[in-house]
Amino acid sequence: MRDIVILGIESSCDETAAAVVRNGREVLSNVINSQIETHTVYGGVVPEIASRKHIEAIVQVVRQALSEADRRIEDIDAVAVTYGPGLVGPLLVGVSYAKAFAYGCAKPLIAVHHIEGHIAANYIEYKELEPPFMCLVVSGGHTHLVNVRDYGDYEILGRTMDDAAGEAYDKVARAIGLGYPGGPKIDRAAREGNPEAIAFPRAHVDGEEYDFSFSGLKSAVLNYLNSCEMRGEAVNTADVAASFQAAVVDVLVGNSMKAAERSGAVRFALAGGVASNTALREAMKKACGDRGIDFYRPSPILCTDNGAMIAGAAYYEYIKGRFADIRLNAVPNLKLELTTPNAGLLT
Ligand code: KG4
Ligand code: ZN
């Protein structure tokens, strides 16, 4: 079969990203324009500002992705874009741009689910990896334990009942004065702390043993900080970070391994921004190793939001001949179980 080269565009949150990927797995370019510095002063992503920043950046980011890949528009077989879930304004920038690009250059358009993109980052990192496998997707907006039955065929085994794992990291980081984005900062601070210093709760959801809940843990950290303040005791930030992280990692690994053992999974993958977390990667690697399960995790550059994962996921739609049309819209609360708007064969 001839090579299929896809341009992938991602703008669901605070990264304007575009990448060119060959045959779903070979990254020819991967340009990420992060807005982190802009949002840091506000302590989190401001959707309206994010939308404007995407508009400012997207043309240049796509141009750079094509030029770094040494490809012209004519060399591209399809343009793929994240259409949900995410922030509606930021999503609309990417979707509108991709639709205009596809229409103007007469290229097929492929709609990609953001979580499906995160999962596909593993295909880029591991050229030999194929479904079925189990995947824990942990990001700023999502915590999903997914049975990847086939390309585009997902069974959700567990999800968060409240905060996403990354959201909990970001909120706790703010509370202990580490600032935004919290995940990497807690990860770093925790290396200097004692994970057993404070016994934070490991929440389990009654009756739904693979589900997660992080809001109680977040409250426990806030209560701990308040009680220290009331007693006039100094807070050891590194110990709080390490103890909080240990509680998150315990629950993520515990539920994941329970699900993997019961379903007889032989392959387990991490995905999403929190998959960069050092403690989570180490604990999951060990837990999988102890059970004889092969462990996969993308490089940090592929864990964070990027266009390569979107182009990677789109490839499997392309080979099935499934494309979106010009009516494609952003879907901020898109579910993973829903079928994509890529329909039928392009004629
Ligand atoms: O996947 P992502 O880039 O965007 C979303 O789709 O949400 O994930 C961003 C999230 C943020 O909450 C960030 O704090 C978290 O991933 N994160 C981390 C680490 N790096 C990023 N959390 C824990 N440890 C890290 N090293
Ligand atoms: Zn993401």
mmCIF file of C-alpha atoms in Angstrom, residues 40 61 72 88 112 309 315:
data_model
loop_
_atom_site.group_PDB
_atom_site.id
_atom_site.type_symbol
_atom_site.label_atom_id
_atom_site.label_comp_id
_atom_site.label_asym_id
_atom_site.label_seq_id
_atom_site.Cartn_x
_atom_site.Cartn_y
_atom_site.Cartn_z
ATOM 1 C CA THR A 40 -0.010 30.911 34.478
ATOM 2 C CA VAL A 61 1.797 26.312 13.558
ATOM 3 C CA ARG A 72 3.618 20.730 0.621
ATOM 4 C CA VAL A 88 -15.784 24.889 22.912
ATOM 5 C CA VAL A 112 -10.851 12.748 15.897
ATOM 6 C CA MET A 309 -1.530 11.702 18.206
ATOM 7 C CA TYR A 315 -4.988 7.043 10.065
#
